[in-house]
Amino acid sequence: MEVHHHPQLHHEKKPWKEYLLEGLMIFIAVTMGFFAESLREYISSKEKGHLFIVSLMSDLKSDTASMDAYFISQPKRVNDYKMLLTWLDQPIKNDDTSFRSRFYNAARSTLGRNRVYFTNRIISQLKNSDNFRLISNQKVADAITDYSNGTIACDNQSDVVDHFTEEGSKPAMEMINLKTYKDHFLEGKQNPGDNRIPFRSTDPKVVLDYSNSIYLKAGVERNYTALLKEQQQRAINLIALLKKEYDLE
């Protein structure tokens, strides 16, 4: 019986330079992959940050419009307070229907209030997540933080106004018969008040309590208005900064 021997296969060793070249190619491939991923994340973050800035611009414009509306309407309220305080310092002419009509019309301002509701959509998203890192421009980031703090200050003072408006409505309703505004409450009509309805009371204590409540309401609203003026300037400055830094219109 013949035994067949298979010839052994001999593997030649690769030169060390070839191993080095293969290792270098693997290193370059891994490195390029890393840089490609980093570049993709950078571009994605930059695009996302730009979208936040564009949306923030929209919010700021909305806030500015709301503050403009407040500043247009607030002087009438202040004038109403001044007239009421003047009338409350004098004997109340309960039998004068013309006086009652003017009084009821001005008294609306003490029963309601005027405030600005800020659009916190984008700033909330930036603050409540890791998205603030997308704002790489430190000057812009600081201005956004300053505007956010201003919003908080305005909202806090607005809560104070709400409190004194609610408290002030109690002495107001001691003097005013709300039936005079029945068309407004029931049908939504804007009328000056039914001057056929006499005051509930003209007692000196009731009149004094109402007067004091108006002073308090006017005072906290004055502080609120001052904060809003500062906030509006922040909005104007931030809009100008965003336009400059991000080439926006």
PDB file of C-alpha atoms in Angstrom:
ATOM      1  CA  MET A   1       0.000   0.000   0.000  1.00  0.00           C
ATOM      2  CA  GLU A   2       1.349   3.310  -0.970  1.00  0.00           C
ATOM      3  CA  VAL A   3       1.190   6.152   1.430  1.00  0.00           C
ATOM      4  CA  HIS A   4       0.620   9.531  -0.173  1.00  0.00           C
ATOM      5  CA  HIS A   5       2.080  12.498   1.601  1.00  0.00           C
ATOM      6  CA  HIS A   6       0.520  15.856   0.963  1.00  0.00           C
ATOM      7  CA  PRO A   7       3.112  18.470   0.448  1.00  0.00           C
ATOM      8  CA  GLN A   8       3.158  21.004   3.295  1.00  0.00           C
ATOM      9  CA  LEU A   9       2.110  24.473   2.427  1.00  0.00           C
ATOM     10  CA  HIS A  10       4.681  27.071   3.273  1.00  0.00           C
ATOM     11  CA  HIS A  11       3.420  30.588   4.115  1.00  0.00           C
ATOM     12  CA  GLU A  12       5.818  33.330   3.487  1.00  0.00           C
ATOM     13  CA  LYS A  13       6.050  35.964   6.163  1.00  0.00           C
ATOM     14  CA  LYS A  14       4.872  39.427   5.172  1.00  0.00           C
ATOM     15  CA  PRO A  15       7.433  42.126   5.362  1.00  0.00           C
ATOM     16  CA  TRP A  16       7.080  44.284   8.489  1.00  0.00           C
ATOM     17  CA  LYS A  17       6.469  47.309   6.321  1.00  0.00           C
ATOM     18  CA  GLU A  18       3.306  45.694   4.976  1.00  0.00           C
ATOM     19  CA  TYR A  19       1.999  45.118   8.508  1.00  0.00           C
ATOM     20  CA  LEU A  20       2.804  48.699   9.339  1.00  0.00           C
ATOM     21  CA  LEU A  21       0.980  49.912   6.251  1.00  0.00           C
ATOM     22  CA  GLU A  22      -2.126  47.856   7.063  1.00  0.00           C
ATOM     23  CA  GLY A  23      -2.137  49.181  10.632  1.00  0.00           C
ATOM     24  CA  LEU A  24      -1.738  52.720   9.369  1.00  0.00           C
ATOM     25  CA  MET A  25      -4.647  52.284   6.964  1.00  0.00           C
ATOM     26  CA  ILE A  26      -6.887  50.971   9.758  1.00  0.00           C
ATOM     27  CA  PHE A  27      -5.879  53.893  11.985  1.00  0.00           C
ATOM     28  CA  ILE A  28      -6.600  56.399   9.215  1.00  0.00           C
ATOM     29  CA  ALA A  29      -9.996  54.789   8.510  1.00  0.00           C
ATOM     30  CA  VAL A  30     -10.991  54.901  12.196  1.00  0.00           C
ATOM     31  CA  THR A  31      -9.749  58.465  12.561  1.00  0.00           C
ATOM     32  CA  MET A  32     -11.567  59.631   9.445  1.00  0.00           C
ATOM     33  CA  GLY A  33     -14.727  57.959  10.688  1.00  0.00           C
ATOM     34  CA  PHE A  34     -14.358  59.760  14.018  1.00  0.00           C
ATOM     35  CA  PHE A  35     -13.834  63.129  12.347  1.00  0.00           C
ATOM     36  CA  ALA A  36     -16.717  62.497   9.950  1.00  0.00           C
ATOM     37  CA  GLU A  37     -19.052  61.745  12.882  1.00  0.00           C
ATOM     38  CA  SER A  38     -17.794  64.797  14.768  1.00  0.00           C
ATOM     39  CA  LEU A  39     -18.341  66.964  11.702  1.00  0.00           C
ATOM     40  CA  ARG A  40     -21.845  65.558  11.247  1.00  0.00           C
ATOM     41  CA  GLU A  41     -22.695  66.307  14.895  1.00  0.00           C
ATOM     42  CA  TYR A  42     -21.209  69.804  14.583  1.00  0.00           C
ATOM     43  CA  ILE A  43     -23.253  70.592  11.463  1.00  0.00           C
ATOM     44  CA  SER A  44     -26.393  69.123  13.046  1.00  0.00           C
ATOM     45  CA  SER A  45     -25.873  71.120  16.261  1.00  0.00           C
ATOM     46  CA  LYS A  46     -25.228  74.309  14.308  1.00  0.00           C
ATOM     47  CA  GLU A  47     -28.379  73.841  12.235  1.00  0.00           C
ATOM     48  CA  LYS A  48     -30.445  73.045  15.344  1.00  0.00           C
ATOM     49  CA  GLY A  49     -29.016  76.065  17.158  1.00  0.00           C
ATOM     50  CA  HIS A  50     -29.882  78.269  14.193  1.00  0.00           C
ATOM     51  CA  LEU A  51     -33.467  76.983  14.253  1.00  0.00           C
ATOM     52  CA  PHE A  52     -33.704  77.840  17.966  1.00  0.00           C
ATOM     53  CA  ILE A  53     -32.474  81.364  17.243  1.00  0.00           C
ATOM     54  CA  VAL A  54     -34.997  81.865  14.419  1.00  0.00           C
ATOM     55  CA  SER A  55     -37.827  80.645  16.670  1.00  0.00           C
ATOM     56  CA  LEU A  56     -36.586  82.832  19.518  1.00  0.00           C
ATOM     57  CA  MET A  57     -36.729  85.843  17.214  1.00  0.00           C
ATOM     58  CA  SER A  58     -40.394  85.050  16.560  1.00  0.00           C
ATOM     59  CA  ASP A  59     -41.078  84.813  20.300  1.00  0.00           C
ATOM     60  CA  LEU A  60     -39.326  88.120  20.968  1.00  0.00           C
ATOM     61  CA  LYS A  61     -41.357  89.889  18.307  1.00  0.00           C
ATOM     62  CA  SER A  62     -44.550  88.482  19.831  1.00  0.00           C
ATOM     63  CA  ASP A  63     -43.466  89.646  23.309  1.00  0.00           C
ATOM     64  CA  THR A  64     -42.623  93.108  21.982  1.00  0.00           C
ATOM     65  CA  ALA A  65     -46.055  93.401  20.357  1.00  0.00           C
ATOM     66  CA  SER A  66     -47.742  92.373  23.634  1.00  0.00           C
ATOM     67  CA  MET A  67     -45.750  94.958  25.580  1.00  0.00           C
ATOM     68  CA  ASP A  68     -46.606  97.628  23.000  1.00  0.00           C
ATOM     69  CA  ALA A  69     -50.310  96.824  23.457  1.00  0.00           C
ATOM     70  CA  TYR A  70     -49.917  97.131  27.235  1.00  0.00           C
ATOM     71  CA  PHE A  71     -48.222 100.528  26.984  1.00  0.00           C
ATOM     72  CA  ILE A  72     -50.988 101.774  24.684  1.00  0.00           C
ATOM     73  CA  SER A  73     -53.808 100.783  27.029  1.00  0.00           C
ATOM     74  CA  GLN A  74     -52.233 101.444  30.436  1.00  0.00           C
ATOM     75  CA  PRO A  75     -52.385 105.288  30.361  1.00  0.00           C
ATOM     76  CA  LYS A  76     -56.206 105.142  30.228  1.00  0.00           C
ATOM     77  CA  ARG A  77     -56.229 102.974  33.347  1.00  0.00           C
ATOM     78  CA  VAL A  78     -53.960 105.417  35.156  1.00  0.00           C
ATOM     79  CA  ASN A  79     -56.217 108.298  34.115  1.00  0.00           C
ATOM     80  CA  ASP A  80     -59.238 106.367  35.404  1.00  0.00           C
ATOM     81  CA  TYR A  81     -57.511 105.909  38.780  1.00  0.00           C
ATOM     82  CA  LYS A  82     -56.747 109.619  39.006  1.00  0.00           C
ATOM     83  CA  MET A  83     -60.353 110.582  38.246  1.00  0.00           C
ATOM     84  CA  LEU A  84     -61.738 108.085  40.754  1.00  0.00           C
ATOM     85  CA  LEU A  85     -59.385 109.264  43.496  1.00  0.00           C
ATOM     86  CA  THR A  86     -60.414 112.862  42.858  1.00  0.00           C
ATOM     87  CA  TRP A  87     -64.123 111.982  43.011  1.00  0.00           C
ATOM     88  CA  LEU A  88     -63.693 109.815  46.111  1.00  0.00           C
ATOM     89  CA  ASP A  89     -62.096 112.797  47.890  1.00  0.00           C
ATOM     90  CA  GLN A  90     -65.292 114.773  47.395  1.00  0.00           C
ATOM     91  CA  PRO A  91     -68.894 114.262  48.510  1.00  0.00           C
ATOM     92  CA  ILE A  92     -70.344 111.455  46.356  1.00  0.00           C
ATOM     93  CA  LYS A  93     -73.183 112.679  44.134  1.00  0.00           C
ATOM     94  CA  ASN A  94     -75.333 109.569  44.236  1.00  0.00           C
ATOM     95  CA  ASP A  95     -78.317 111.309  42.661  1.00  0.00           C
ATOM     96  CA  ASP A  96     -76.338 112.618  39.658  1.00  0.00           C
ATOM     97  CA  THR A  97     -76.806 110.088  36.837  1.00  0.00           C
ATOM     98  CA  SER A  98     -74.187 111.785  34.651  1.00  0.00           C
ATOM     99  CA  PHE A  99     -71.618 111.486  37.457  1.00  0.00           C
ATOM    100  CA  ARG A 100     -72.574 107.879  38.124  1.00  0.00           C
ATOM    101  CA  SER A 101     -72.082 107.041  34.446  1.00  0.00           C
ATOM    102  CA  ARG A 102     -68.551 108.487  34.423  1.00  0.00           C
ATOM    103  CA  PHE A 103     -67.757 106.854  37.756  1.00  0.00           C
ATOM    104  CA  TYR A 104     -68.946 103.404  36.686  1.00  0.00           C
ATOM    105  CA  ASN A 105     -66.994 103.657  33.445  1.00  0.00           C
ATOM    106  CA  ALA A 106     -63.770 104.546  35.260  1.00  0.00           C
ATOM    107  CA  ALA A 107     -64.368 101.937  37.970  1.00  0.00           C
ATOM    108  CA  ARG A 108     -64.001  99.124  35.426  1.00  0.00           C
ATOM    109  CA  SER A 109     -60.247  99.668  35.575  1.00  0.00           C
ATOM    110  CA  THR A 110     -60.164  98.838  39.287  1.00  0.00           C
ATOM    111  CA  LEU A 111     -62.108  95.588  38.822  1.00  0.00           C
ATOM    112  CA  GLY A 112     -59.892  94.198  36.063  1.00  0.00           C
ATOM    113  CA  ARG A 113     -56.243  94.264  35.228  1.00  0.00           C
ATOM    114  CA  ASN A 114     -53.820  94.511  32.353  1.00  0.00           C
ATOM    115  CA  ARG A 115     -50.837  92.192  31.942  1.00  0.00           C
ATOM    116  CA  VAL A 116     -48.374  90.807  29.406  1.00  0.00           C
ATOM    117  CA  TYR A 117     -48.191  87.075  28.787  1.00  0.00           C
ATOM    118  CA  PHE A 118     -44.678  86.298  27.612  1.00  0.00           C
ATOM    119  CA  THR A 119     -43.967  83.645  24.992  1.00  0.00           C
ATOM    120  CA  ASN A 120     -41.558  81.404  26.891  1.00  0.00           C
ATOM    121  CA  ARG A 121     -41.683  78.562  24.376  1.00  0.00           C
ATOM    122  CA  ILE A 122     -38.091  78.598  23.104  1.00  0.00           C
ATOM    123  CA  ILE A 123     -36.361  79.869  26.243  1.00  0.00           C
ATOM    124  CA  SER A 124     -38.069  77.124  28.251  1.00  0.00           C
ATOM    125  CA  GLN A 125     -36.835  74.523  25.772  1.00  0.00           C
ATOM    126  CA  LEU A 126     -33.314  75.910  26.027  1.00  0.00           C
ATOM    127  CA  LYS A 127     -33.324  75.984  29.839  1.00  0.00           C
ATOM    128  CA  ASN A 128     -35.092  72.684  30.525  1.00  0.00           C
ATOM    129  CA  SER A 129     -32.755  70.542  28.438  1.00  0.00           C
ATOM    130  CA  ASP A 130     -29.178  70.434  27.235  1.00  0.00           C
ATOM    131  CA  ASN A 131     -30.056  72.640  24.281  1.00  0.00           C
ATOM    132  CA  PHE A 132     -28.408  75.748  25.725  1.00  0.00           C
ATOM    133  CA  ARG A 133     -25.048  74.270  24.656  1.00  0.00           C
ATOM    134  CA  LEU A 134     -26.215  74.850  21.066  1.00  0.00           C
ATOM    135  CA  ILE A 135     -25.870  78.608  21.646  1.00  0.00           C
ATOM    136  CA  SER A 136     -22.104  78.801  21.203  1.00  0.00           C
ATOM    137  CA  ASN A 137     -22.003  82.604  21.117  1.00  0.00           C
ATOM    138  CA  GLN A 138     -21.461  83.587  24.762  1.00  0.00           C
ATOM    139  CA  LYS A 139     -22.691  87.145  24.236  1.00  0.00           C
ATOM    140  CA  VAL A 140     -25.973  85.805  22.856  1.00  0.00           C
ATOM    141  CA  ALA A 141     -26.274  83.189  25.623  1.00  0.00           C
ATOM    142  CA  ASP A 142     -25.795  85.887  28.295  1.00  0.00           C
ATOM    143  CA  ALA A 143     -28.393  88.149  26.656  1.00  0.00           C
ATOM    144  CA  ILE A 144     -30.921  85.285  26.498  1.00  0.00           C
ATOM    145  CA  THR A 145     -30.335  84.510  30.185  1.00  0.00           C
ATOM    146  CA  ASP A 146     -30.781  88.197  31.064  1.00  0.00           C
ATOM    147  CA  TYR A 147     -34.033  88.335  29.104  1.00  0.00           C
ATOM    148  CA  SER A 148     -35.275  85.176  30.814  1.00  0.00           C
ATOM    149  CA  ASN A 149     -34.523  86.669  34.242  1.00  0.00           C
ATOM    150  CA  GLY A 150     -36.389  89.821  33.215  1.00  0.00           C
ATOM    151  CA  THR A 151     -39.406  87.729  32.258  1.00  0.00           C
ATOM    152  CA  ILE A 152     -39.393  86.078  35.687  1.00  0.00           C
ATOM    153  CA  ALA A 153     -39.216  89.491  37.412  1.00  0.00           C
ATOM    154  CA  CYS A 154     -42.148  90.808  35.347  1.00  0.00           C
ATOM    155  CA  ASP A 155     -44.248  87.707  36.021  1.00  0.00           C
ATOM    156  CA  ASN A 156     -43.538  87.910  39.756  1.00  0.00           C
ATOM    157  CA  GLN A 157     -44.649  91.546  39.860  1.00  0.00           C
ATOM    158  CA  SER A 158     -47.688  90.630  37.767  1.00  0.00           C
ATOM    159  CA  ASP A 159     -48.681  88.182  40.512  1.00  0.00           C
ATOM    160  CA  VAL A 160     -48.453  91.058  42.997  1.00  0.00           C
ATOM    161  CA  VAL A 161     -50.764  93.130  40.776  1.00  0.00           C
ATOM    162  CA  ASP A 162     -53.192  90.194  40.635  1.00  0.00           C
ATOM    163  CA  HIS A 163     -53.221  90.041  44.425  1.00  0.00           C
ATOM    164  CA  PHE A 164     -53.978  93.730  44.917  1.00  0.00           C
ATOM    165  CA  THR A 165     -56.542  93.688  42.118  1.00  0.00           C
ATOM    166  CA  GLU A 166     -58.383  90.865  43.867  1.00  0.00           C
ATOM    167  CA  GLU A 167     -58.101  92.529  47.254  1.00  0.00           C
ATOM    168  CA  GLY A 168     -59.174  95.877  45.810  1.00  0.00           C
ATOM    169  CA  SER A 169     -62.295  94.410  44.245  1.00  0.00           C
ATOM    170  CA  LYS A 170     -63.741  93.802  47.715  1.00  0.00           C
ATOM    171  CA  PRO A 171     -64.060  97.465  48.765  1.00  0.00           C
ATOM    172  CA  ALA A 172     -64.984  98.341  45.177  1.00  0.00           C
ATOM    173  CA  MET A 173     -67.990  96.029  45.350  1.00  0.00           C
ATOM    174  CA  GLU A 174     -68.955  97.483  48.716  1.00  0.00           C
ATOM    175  CA  MET A 175     -69.577 100.746  46.895  1.00  0.00           C
ATOM    176  CA  ILE A 176     -70.513  99.657  43.358  1.00  0.00           C
ATOM    177  CA  ASN A 177     -73.597  97.643  42.498  1.00  0.00           C
ATOM    178  CA  LEU A 178     -72.347  95.222  39.836  1.00  0.00           C
ATOM    179  CA  LYS A 179     -75.834  95.190  38.362  1.00  0.00           C
ATOM    180  CA  THR A 180     -74.749  98.322  36.543  1.00  0.00           C
ATOM    181  CA  TYR A 181     -72.551  96.101  34.329  1.00  0.00           C
ATOM    182  CA  LYS A 182     -75.203  93.440  33.703  1.00  0.00           C
ATOM    183  CA  ASP A 183     -75.091  93.891  29.904  1.00  0.00           C
ATOM    184  CA  HIS A 184     -71.357  93.321  29.986  1.00  0.00           C
ATOM    185  CA  PHE A 185     -71.512  90.232  32.200  1.00  0.00           C
ATOM    186  CA  LEU A 186     -74.507  88.618  30.491  1.00  0.00           C
ATOM    187  CA  GLU A 187     -74.180  89.709  26.871  1.00  0.00           C
ATOM    188  CA  GLY A 188     -70.579  90.884  26.522  1.00  0.00           C
ATOM    189  CA  LYS A 189     -71.588  94.422  25.588  1.00  0.00           C
ATOM    190  CA  GLN A 190     -69.156  97.257  26.176  1.00  0.00           C
ATOM    191  CA  ASN A 191     -71.208  99.927  27.874  1.00  0.00           C
ATOM    192  CA  PRO A 192     -70.206 102.607  30.391  1.00  0.00           C
ATOM    193  CA  GLY A 193     -72.500 101.201  33.086  1.00  0.00           C
ATOM    194  CA  ASP A 194     -76.191 101.634  33.714  1.00  0.00           C
ATOM    195  CA  ASN A 195     -76.429 105.030  35.421  1.00  0.00           C
ATOM    196  CA  ARG A 196     -79.907 104.207  36.694  1.00  0.00           C
ATOM    197  CA  ILE A 197     -78.320 101.917  39.288  1.00  0.00           C
ATOM    198  CA  PRO A 198     -77.377 103.831  42.455  1.00  0.00           C
ATOM    199  CA  PHE A 199     -74.219 103.120  44.460  1.00  0.00           C
ATOM    200  CA  ARG A 200     -74.528 100.376  47.047  1.00  0.00           C
ATOM    201  CA  SER A 201     -73.017 102.616  49.674  1.00  0.00           C
ATOM    202  CA  THR A 202     -71.480 106.060  50.026  1.00  0.00           C
ATOM    203  CA  ASP A 203     -70.501 105.508  53.636  1.00  0.00           C
ATOM    204  CA  PRO A 204     -67.235 107.377  54.366  1.00  0.00           C
ATOM    205  CA  LYS A 205     -65.479 104.171  55.497  1.00  0.00           C
ATOM    206  CA  VAL A 206     -66.501 102.338  52.312  1.00  0.00           C
ATOM    207  CA  VAL A 207     -65.371 105.281  50.191  1.00  0.00           C
ATOM    208  CA  LEU A 208     -62.027 105.478  52.054  1.00  0.00           C
ATOM    209  CA  ASP A 209     -61.396 101.732  51.719  1.00  0.00           C
ATOM    210  CA  TYR A 210     -62.059 101.927  48.008  1.00  0.00           C
ATOM    211  CA  SER A 211     -59.754 104.925  47.657  1.00  0.00           C
ATOM    212  CA  ASN A 212     -56.949 103.142  49.545  1.00  0.00           C
ATOM    213  CA  SER A 213     -57.299 100.052  47.363  1.00  0.00           C
ATOM    214  CA  ILE A 214     -56.930 102.180  44.221  1.00  0.00           C
ATOM    215  CA  TYR A 215     -53.713 103.746  45.549  1.00  0.00           C
ATOM    216  CA  LEU A 216     -52.282 100.285  46.224  1.00  0.00           C
ATOM    217  CA  LYS A 217     -53.321  98.936  42.835  1.00  0.00           C
ATOM    218  CA  ALA A 218     -51.926 101.970  41.029  1.00  0.00           C
ATOM    219  CA  GLY A 219     -48.636 101.655  42.923  1.00  0.00           C
ATOM    220  CA  VAL A 220     -47.968  97.997  42.118  1.00  0.00           C
ATOM    221  CA  GLU A 221     -49.016  98.562  38.510  1.00  0.00           C
ATOM    222  CA  ARG A 222     -46.559 101.448  38.252  1.00  0.00           C
ATOM    223  CA  ASN A 223     -43.764  99.106  39.369  1.00  0.00           C
ATOM    224  CA  TYR A 224     -44.956  96.490  36.884  1.00  0.00           C
ATOM    225  CA  THR A 225     -44.942  99.054  34.077  1.00  0.00           C
ATOM    226  CA  ALA A 226     -41.369 100.078  34.962  1.00  0.00           C
ATOM    227  CA  LEU A 227     -40.209  96.444  34.807  1.00  0.00           C
ATOM    228  CA  LEU A 228     -41.941  95.989  31.454  1.00  0.00           C
ATOM    229  CA  LYS A 229     -40.152  99.032  30.033  1.00  0.00           C
ATOM    230  CA  GLU A 230     -36.822  97.499  31.041  1.00  0.00           C
ATOM    231  CA  GLN A 231     -37.893  94.167  29.574  1.00  0.00           C
ATOM    232  CA  GLN A 232     -38.956  95.747  26.298  1.00  0.00           C
ATOM    233  CA  GLN A 233     -35.507  97.328  25.972  1.00  0.00           C
ATOM    234  CA  ARG A 234     -33.935  93.916  26.600  1.00  0.00           C
ATOM    235  CA  ALA A 235     -36.104  92.476  23.831  1.00  0.00           C
ATOM    236  CA  ILE A 236     -35.103  95.231  21.412  1.00  0.00           C
ATOM    237  CA  ASN A 237     -31.407  94.775  22.236  1.00  0.00           C
ATOM    238  CA  LEU A 238     -31.600  90.986  21.951  1.00  0.00           C
ATOM    239  CA  ILE A 239     -33.374  91.153  18.583  1.00  0.00           C
ATOM    240  CA  ALA A 240     -30.671  93.510  17.280  1.00  0.00           C
ATOM    241  CA  LEU A 241     -27.931  91.205  18.615  1.00  0.00           C
ATOM    242  CA  LEU A 242     -29.458  88.100  17.016  1.00  0.00           C
ATOM    243  CA  LYS A 243     -29.799  89.875  13.681  1.00  0.00           C
ATOM    244  CA  LYS A 244     -26.164  90.912  13.816  1.00  0.00           C
ATOM    245  CA  GLU A 245     -24.644  87.634  15.026  1.00  0.00           C
ATOM    246  CA  TYR A 246     -26.777  85.318  12.901  1.00  0.00           C
ATOM    247  CA  ASP A 247     -27.303  87.528   9.856  1.00  0.00           C
ATOM    248  CA  LEU A 248     -31.100  87.512  10.259  1.00  0.00           C
ATOM    249  CA  GLU A 249     -33.671  89.937   8.947  1.00  0.00           C
TER     250      GLU A 249
END
